[in-house]
Coordinates of C-alpha atoms in Angstrom, one line a residue:
M13 CA 131.6 111.9 238.0
T14 CA 128.8 113.6 236.0
E15 CA 127.8 115.7 239.1
T16 CA 131.5 116.7 239.6
I17 CA 131.8 117.9 236.0
E18 CA 128.5 119.8 236.1
N19 CA 129.5 121.6 239.2
L20 CA 132.7 122.7 237.6
R21 CA 131.2 124.3 234.5
D22 CA 132.9 127.6 235.3
F23 CA 136.4 126.0 235.9
N24 CA 137.8 128.0 233.0
Y25 CA 136.8 131.5 234.2
Y26 CA 139.8 133.7 234.9
Q27 CA 139.6 137.2 236.5
L28 CA 140.3 140.0 234.1
S29 CA 143.2 142.2 235.3
P30 CA 142.7 145.9 235.8
D31 CA 144.9 146.6 232.9
V32 CA 142.6 144.6 230.6
N33 CA 139.6 146.4 231.9
K34 CA 141.2 149.7 231.1
K35 CA 142.3 148.7 227.6
Y36 CA 139.5 146.5 226.2
V37 CA 135.7 146.3 226.1
L38 CA 134.2 142.8 225.6
A39 CA 130.9 143.1 223.9
E40 CA 128.7 140.0 223.9
Y41 CA 126.5 140.2 220.8
I42 CA 123.1 138.5 221.4
W43 CA 120.4 137.5 219.0
I44 CA 117.3 135.4 218.5
D45 CA 117.9 132.3 216.3
G46 CA 115.9 130.4 213.8
T47 CA 113.8 128.7 216.5
G48 CA 112.3 132.0 217.6
E49 CA 112.7 130.9 221.2
Q50 CA 116.4 130.4 221.7
L51 CA 119.2 133.0 221.9
R52 CA 122.8 132.8 220.6
S53 CA 125.7 135.0 221.4
K54 CA 129.3 135.7 220.5
T55 CA 132.1 138.0 221.8
K56 CA 133.7 141.0 220.0
V57 CA 136.7 142.6 221.6
Y58 CA 137.0 146.5 221.2
L59 CA 140.1 148.5 221.7
N60 CA 138.1 151.7 222.3
P61 CA 135.6 152.8 224.9
I62 CA 131.9 152.1 224.1
K63 CA 129.7 154.9 225.3
T64 CA 126.7 154.7 222.9
L65 CA 125.1 152.2 220.5
E66 CA 126.8 154.1 217.6
D67 CA 130.1 153.1 218.9
L68 CA 129.2 149.4 218.2
E69 CA 129.7 148.0 214.7
W70 CA 127.3 145.9 212.8
W71 CA 128.7 142.3 212.8
T72 CA 127.9 139.0 210.9
Y73 CA 127.4 135.4 211.7
D74 CA 126.7 132.1 209.9
G75 CA 122.9 132.0 209.5
S76 CA 123.1 128.5 208.1
S77 CA 124.2 127.2 211.6
T78 CA 121.3 128.9 213.3
D79 CA 118.5 127.9 211.0
Q80 CA 118.2 131.4 209.5
A81 CA 119.9 131.0 206.1
V82 CA 121.1 128.4 203.6
T83 CA 124.8 127.6 203.3
R84 CA 125.3 129.1 199.9
F85 CA 123.9 132.5 201.2
S86 CA 124.5 132.3 204.8
E87 CA 125.8 135.7 206.0
I88 CA 123.4 137.4 208.5
Y89 CA 124.1 140.9 209.9
L90 CA 123.8 141.8 213.6
K91 CA 122.5 145.4 214.3
P92 CA 123.1 146.5 217.9
V93 CA 119.8 147.9 219.3
R94 CA 120.3 147.9 223.1
M95 CA 123.3 147.5 225.4
V96 CA 123.5 146.9 229.2
K97 CA 126.3 146.1 231.6
D98 CA 127.7 142.6 231.5
P99 CA 127.0 141.1 235.0
F100 CA 129.3 138.2 234.3
R101 CA 132.5 140.1 233.2
G102 CA 131.7 143.3 235.0
D103 CA 132.5 146.9 233.9
P104 CA 133.3 148.1 231.3
H105 CA 132.0 145.1 229.4
L106 CA 128.6 144.9 227.8
L107 CA 125.7 142.7 226.7
V108 CA 124.5 143.8 223.3
L109 CA 121.1 142.8 222.1
C110 CA 120.8 142.8 218.3
E111 CA 118.4 142.7 215.5
T112 CA 119.2 140.3 212.6
Y113 CA 119.2 141.3 208.9
L114 CA 119.9 139.7 205.5
P115 CA 123.0 140.9 203.6
D116 CA 121.2 144.0 202.2
K117 CA 121.0 145.2 205.8
K118 CA 117.3 146.1 205.2
T119 CA 115.4 142.8 205.1
P120 CA 114.7 141.4 208.5
A121 CA 116.0 137.8 209.1
R122 CA 113.8 135.0 210.2
F123 CA 112.2 135.6 213.6
N124 CA 113.2 139.3 213.7
F125 CA 110.0 140.9 214.9
R126 CA 111.5 143.8 216.7
W127 CA 111.5 146.1 213.7
I128 CA 107.7 145.9 213.3
S129 CA 107.1 146.1 217.0
N130 CA 109.2 149.3 217.2
L131 CA 107.2 150.7 214.3
I132 CA 104.0 150.1 216.1
M133 CA 105.3 151.5 219.3
E134 CA 106.4 154.7 217.6
Q135 CA 103.1 155.2 216.0
A136 CA 101.3 154.8 219.4
K137 CA 103.9 156.6 221.5
D138 CA 101.5 159.4 222.4
Q139 CA 99.5 156.8 224.5
K140 CA 102.7 155.8 226.4
P141 CA 102.0 152.1 226.5
W142 CA 103.4 150.5 229.7
F143 CA 104.0 146.8 230.2
G144 CA 104.9 144.3 232.9
I145 CA 105.4 140.7 231.9
E146 CA 105.4 137.8 234.3
Q147 CA 107.8 135.2 232.9
E148 CA 107.1 131.7 234.2
Y149 CA 109.6 128.9 233.7
F150 CA 110.6 125.4 234.9
L151 CA 114.0 124.3 236.1
L152 CA 114.9 120.9 234.6
K153 CA 117.7 118.6 235.7
R154 CA 119.4 116.0 233.5
T155 CA 118.8 112.5 234.9
G156 CA 120.6 110.6 232.2
T157 CA 122.3 111.3 228.9
T158 CA 119.2 112.9 227.3
H159 CA 116.3 112.8 229.8
L160 CA 115.3 116.0 231.6
W161 CA 113.0 116.2 234.6
P162 CA 112.0 119.0 237.0
L163 CA 114.5 119.9 239.7
G164 CA 113.6 118.3 243.0
W165 CA 111.1 115.7 241.5
P166 CA 111.8 112.0 242.1
N167 CA 113.6 110.7 239.0
G168 CA 110.9 109.8 236.5
G169 CA 108.3 110.2 239.3
F170 CA 106.1 112.8 240.8
P171 CA 106.1 115.0 244.0
Y172 CA 103.3 115.9 246.3
P173 CA 100.3 117.6 244.5
Q174 CA 100.3 121.3 243.9
G175 CA 99.2 123.6 246.7
R176 CA 102.4 123.8 248.9
Y177 CA 104.8 125.3 246.3
Y178 CA 103.5 128.7 245.4
C179 CA 105.6 131.4 247.1
S180 CA 106.9 128.6 249.2
I181 CA 109.8 128.3 251.6
G182 CA 111.5 125.3 253.1
E183 CA 113.6 122.5 251.6
R184 CA 110.6 120.2 251.2
N185 CA 108.7 122.8 249.1
N186 CA 111.2 125.1 247.3
F187 CA 113.5 123.9 244.6
G188 CA 116.0 126.2 242.8
R189 CA 115.9 129.4 245.0
A190 CA 119.6 129.9 244.6
L191 CA 119.4 130.0 240.8
A192 CA 116.4 132.4 240.8
E193 CA 118.1 134.7 243.3
A194 CA 121.3 134.7 241.3
H195 CA 119.3 135.7 238.2
L196 CA 117.6 138.6 240.1
R197 CA 120.9 139.9 241.3
A198 CA 122.6 139.6 237.9
C199 CA 119.7 141.4 236.2
L200 CA 119.9 144.2 238.7
N201 CA 123.7 144.5 238.1
A202 CA 123.1 144.7 234.4
G203 CA 120.5 147.4 234.7
I204 CA 117.5 145.3 233.5
K205 CA 114.1 146.5 234.5
I206 CA 113.2 143.5 236.7
A207 CA 110.5 144.0 239.3
G208 CA 110.7 140.8 241.4
L209 CA 110.5 137.0 241.5
N210 CA 108.5 134.3 243.2
A211 CA 108.2 130.5 243.3
E212 CA 105.2 129.4 241.2
V213 CA 102.4 126.9 241.6
A214 CA 104.2 123.8 240.3
P215 CA 107.3 122.5 242.1
S216 CA 110.6 123.8 240.5
Q217 CA 108.5 126.4 238.6
W218 CA 109.5 130.0 239.0
E219 CA 108.6 133.4 237.8
F220 CA 110.3 136.8 237.3
Q221 CA 108.7 140.0 236.4
I222 CA 110.0 142.6 233.9
G223 CA 108.6 146.1 234.0
I224 CA 107.4 148.7 234.2
A225 CA 108.8 149.1 230.7
E226 CA 107.5 151.5 228.0
G227 CA 107.1 150.6 224.4
I228 CA 109.9 148.6 222.8
E229 CA 111.7 148.4 226.2
I230 CA 109.6 145.5 227.3
G231 CA 110.8 143.2 224.5
D232 CA 114.4 144.3 224.8
H233 CA 114.6 143.8 228.6
M234 CA 112.7 140.5 228.5
W235 CA 115.0 138.9 226.0
L236 CA 118.1 140.2 227.8
A237 CA 116.7 138.8 231.1
R238 CA 116.1 135.5 229.4
Y239 CA 119.7 135.5 228.2
I240 CA 121.0 136.1 231.7
L241 CA 118.8 133.3 233.1
E242 CA 120.2 130.8 230.5
R243 CA 123.7 131.8 231.4
I244 CA 123.0 131.4 235.1
G245 CA 121.5 128.0 234.3
E246 CA 124.8 127.0 232.6
E247 CA 126.7 127.6 235.8
F248 CA 124.1 125.6 237.9
G249 CA 123.9 122.7 235.3
I250 CA 120.1 123.5 235.0
D251 CA 118.1 123.7 231.8
I252 CA 115.6 126.6 231.6
N253 CA 112.3 125.5 230.1
Y254 CA 109.6 127.8 228.7
D255 CA 107.2 125.2 227.2
P256 CA 103.5 126.1 227.8
K257 CA 102.9 122.7 229.3
P258 CA 106.1 120.9 230.0
I259 CA 104.5 118.2 232.3
L260 CA 101.2 116.9 231.1
G261 CA 98.6 116.1 233.7
D262 CA 97.4 118.0 236.8
W263 CA 100.3 120.4 236.8
N264 CA 100.2 124.1 236.0
G265 CA 101.6 125.2 232.6
S266 CA 103.9 128.2 232.2
G267 CA 102.6 131.6 231.0
A268 CA 103.8 135.1 230.5
H269 CA 101.0 137.2 231.8
C270 CA 101.2 140.6 230.2
N271 CA 100.1 143.6 232.4
Y272 CA 99.2 146.5 230.1
S273 CA 98.1 150.1 230.3
T274 CA 98.0 153.2 228.3
L275 CA 97.7 156.9 229.1
T276 CA 93.9 156.6 228.7
T277 CA 93.5 153.7 231.0
R278 CA 95.7 155.3 233.7
Q279 CA 93.6 158.5 233.7
E280 CA 90.2 159.1 235.4
G281 CA 87.6 156.9 233.8
G282 CA 90.2 154.4 232.8
Y283 CA 88.4 151.4 234.3
R284 CA 85.2 152.2 232.3
Y285 CA 87.3 152.6 229.2
I286 CA 88.9 149.2 229.8
V287 CA 85.6 147.5 230.3
D288 CA 83.4 149.3 227.8
K289 CA 85.9 149.9 225.0
L290 CA 88.9 147.5 225.3
M291 CA 87.3 144.2 226.4
P292 CA 84.9 144.2 223.3
I293 CA 87.9 144.9 221.0
L294 CA 90.0 142.1 222.6
K295 CA 87.1 139.8 222.3
E296 CA 86.6 140.6 218.6
N297 CA 90.3 140.1 217.9
H298 CA 90.9 137.1 220.1
I299 CA 91.2 134.4 217.5
D300 CA 93.8 136.4 215.6
M301 CA 95.8 137.6 218.6
I302 CA 96.0 134.1 220.1
K303 CA 98.0 133.0 217.1
L304 CA 100.8 135.3 218.4
Y305 CA 100.6 134.2 222.0
G306 CA 102.9 131.2 221.9
Q307 CA 103.2 127.9 220.0
K308 CA 101.4 124.9 221.6
N309 CA 99.5 127.3 223.9
E310 CA 96.4 125.2 223.4
L311 CA 97.9 122.6 225.7
R312 CA 98.0 125.2 228.5
L313 CA 94.8 127.2 227.9
T314 CA 92.3 124.5 228.9
G315 CA 90.1 126.4 231.4
K316 CA 91.8 124.7 234.2
H317 CA 94.9 125.6 236.3
E318 CA 94.1 129.3 236.4
T319 CA 93.6 129.7 232.7
G320 CA 90.8 130.6 230.3
K321 CA 90.0 128.5 227.2
Y322 CA 92.1 128.7 224.1
D323 CA 89.2 129.5 221.7
V324 CA 87.0 131.6 224.0
F325 CA 87.5 135.1 225.2
T326 CA 86.4 135.9 228.8
W327 CA 87.3 138.6 231.3
G328 CA 86.5 139.4 234.9
D329 CA 87.3 141.7 237.8
G330 CA 90.0 139.9 239.8
A331 CA 89.4 136.6 237.9
R332 CA 92.4 134.4 237.2
G333 CA 90.4 131.8 235.3
C334 CA 89.7 134.2 232.4
S335 CA 91.5 135.4 229.3
V336 CA 91.9 138.8 230.9
R337 CA 91.9 139.9 234.5
V338 CA 91.0 143.4 235.5
P339 CA 92.7 143.9 238.9
I340 CA 90.5 144.9 241.8
I341 CA 92.7 147.9 242.4
T342 CA 91.9 149.2 238.9
K343 CA 88.2 148.9 239.6
E344 CA 88.6 150.5 243.1
Q345 CA 90.6 153.4 241.8
G346 CA 88.7 153.8 238.5
Q347 CA 91.9 153.7 236.5
G348 CA 95.0 151.5 235.9
Y349 CA 95.9 148.4 233.9
F350 CA 94.6 145.0 232.9
E351 CA 96.3 141.6 232.8
D352 CA 96.3 139.6 229.6
R353 CA 96.6 136.0 231.0
R354 CA 96.6 134.4 227.5
P355 CA 100.3 134.6 226.5
A356 CA 102.4 131.4 227.0
A357 CA 105.8 131.4 228.5
N358 CA 107.5 130.8 225.1
I359 CA 106.1 134.0 223.5
D360 CA 108.2 136.5 221.7
P361 CA 107.4 139.6 223.8
Y362 CA 107.8 141.9 220.7
L363 CA 104.8 140.2 219.1
V364 CA 102.6 140.2 222.1
S365 CA 103.3 143.8 223.1
A366 CA 102.9 144.9 219.5
A367 CA 99.6 143.1 219.1
L368 CA 98.2 144.7 222.3
V369 CA 99.2 148.2 221.3
D370 CA 98.1 147.8 217.7
V371 CA 94.6 146.5 218.6
T372 CA 93.9 148.9 221.5
C373 CA 95.6 152.1 220.1
L374 CA 95.8 151.8 216.3
N375 CA 92.5 150.0 215.4
G376 CA 94.4 146.8 214.5
Q377 CA 95.9 148.2 211.3
H378 CA 99.0 146.0 211.6
L379 CA 97.6 142.8 213.1
K380 CA 97.3 140.9 209.9
E381 CA 100.8 141.8 208.9
L382 CA 102.1 140.7 212.3
I383 CA 100.4 137.3 211.9
Q384 CA 101.7 137.0 208.3
I385 CA 105.3 137.8 209.3
F386 CA 105.1 135.3 212.2
E387 CA 103.6 132.5 210.0
N388 CA 106.3 133.1 207.4
S389 CA 109.0 132.7 210.1
I390 CA 107.7 129.4 211.4
K391 CA 107.6 127.8 207.9
P392 CA 110.6 125.5 207.2
L393 CA 113.7 127.4 206.0
G394 CA 113.4 128.2 202.3
Q395 CA 109.6 128.3 202.3
S396 CA 109.3 131.7 203.9

């Protein structure tokens, strides 16, 4: 009976008539909640066409129900910052990503890091920072009332060892392709800058790539892609898991490798600039930057399973067991990008992208502030 119910999660979806689509715009307001890792959303019906962000109103929600405010002072404002097509409802309906603010409309709410990321991106815009983030995740299936276990794994047991699952095909190796494919198509329909997908090293682990995105775009498009993935997971009855190490033992953890370049690294001499200038800077700031690279990331960064060690910075040409990999193509062409392999799957992409730009373009002038804002957010509500 449980399987039947899960397979009918979309039983209450009704087609919108052409008349409705001509008269109304349904805007799905999306925001990051008080966990810093989960999203919330609610729908606002507009009677007028929505052409630009300025056509969208600020809105409010109950922050005491999202661990972002106390009940006696619970109103949180939603400020629309990016809109894309709604791939679920279709045109003319919209997904609207929002920043969150306290009632003064000026003070960022808990886990709103976009404002400072945008500030840093604006200060470094002459360097045109480009990003591509590889978002890994596990697909988990409920095996009882509370217990979740990876899709395709024996209930409470383990599959064949890793080796056969990366970029795999075939029923015996590949679990969840339909969901990953549905996500890719929905993102393309929405206008998300998605670059591809692949099955990952562990069974039922997948990856999608966002990019190339410039500046603040990378955080916006990553959060919207995550929202779409969670919605697809609802329809499949699958939980999306971004924990850095969801299954302990000899199984790969989940990362969010960040491919990064600037105008300087993409020009002639860029490889030497990466090696001689940027690698020493990243090494010098490693201990601080790693604080922003995902909670419980130390469980993943062990020096095994294609990772460097949590407290040691290393880099190498084409090396996947280091903190940073400089691709062979960057060395061959003398210019290009590098891959920061330290970020965990559960990162806030605004923090990671901001830290990279700040350290490599702005002499780290905002790094301490980034860390302080993050540490304030993860304190229990009321102690921030």
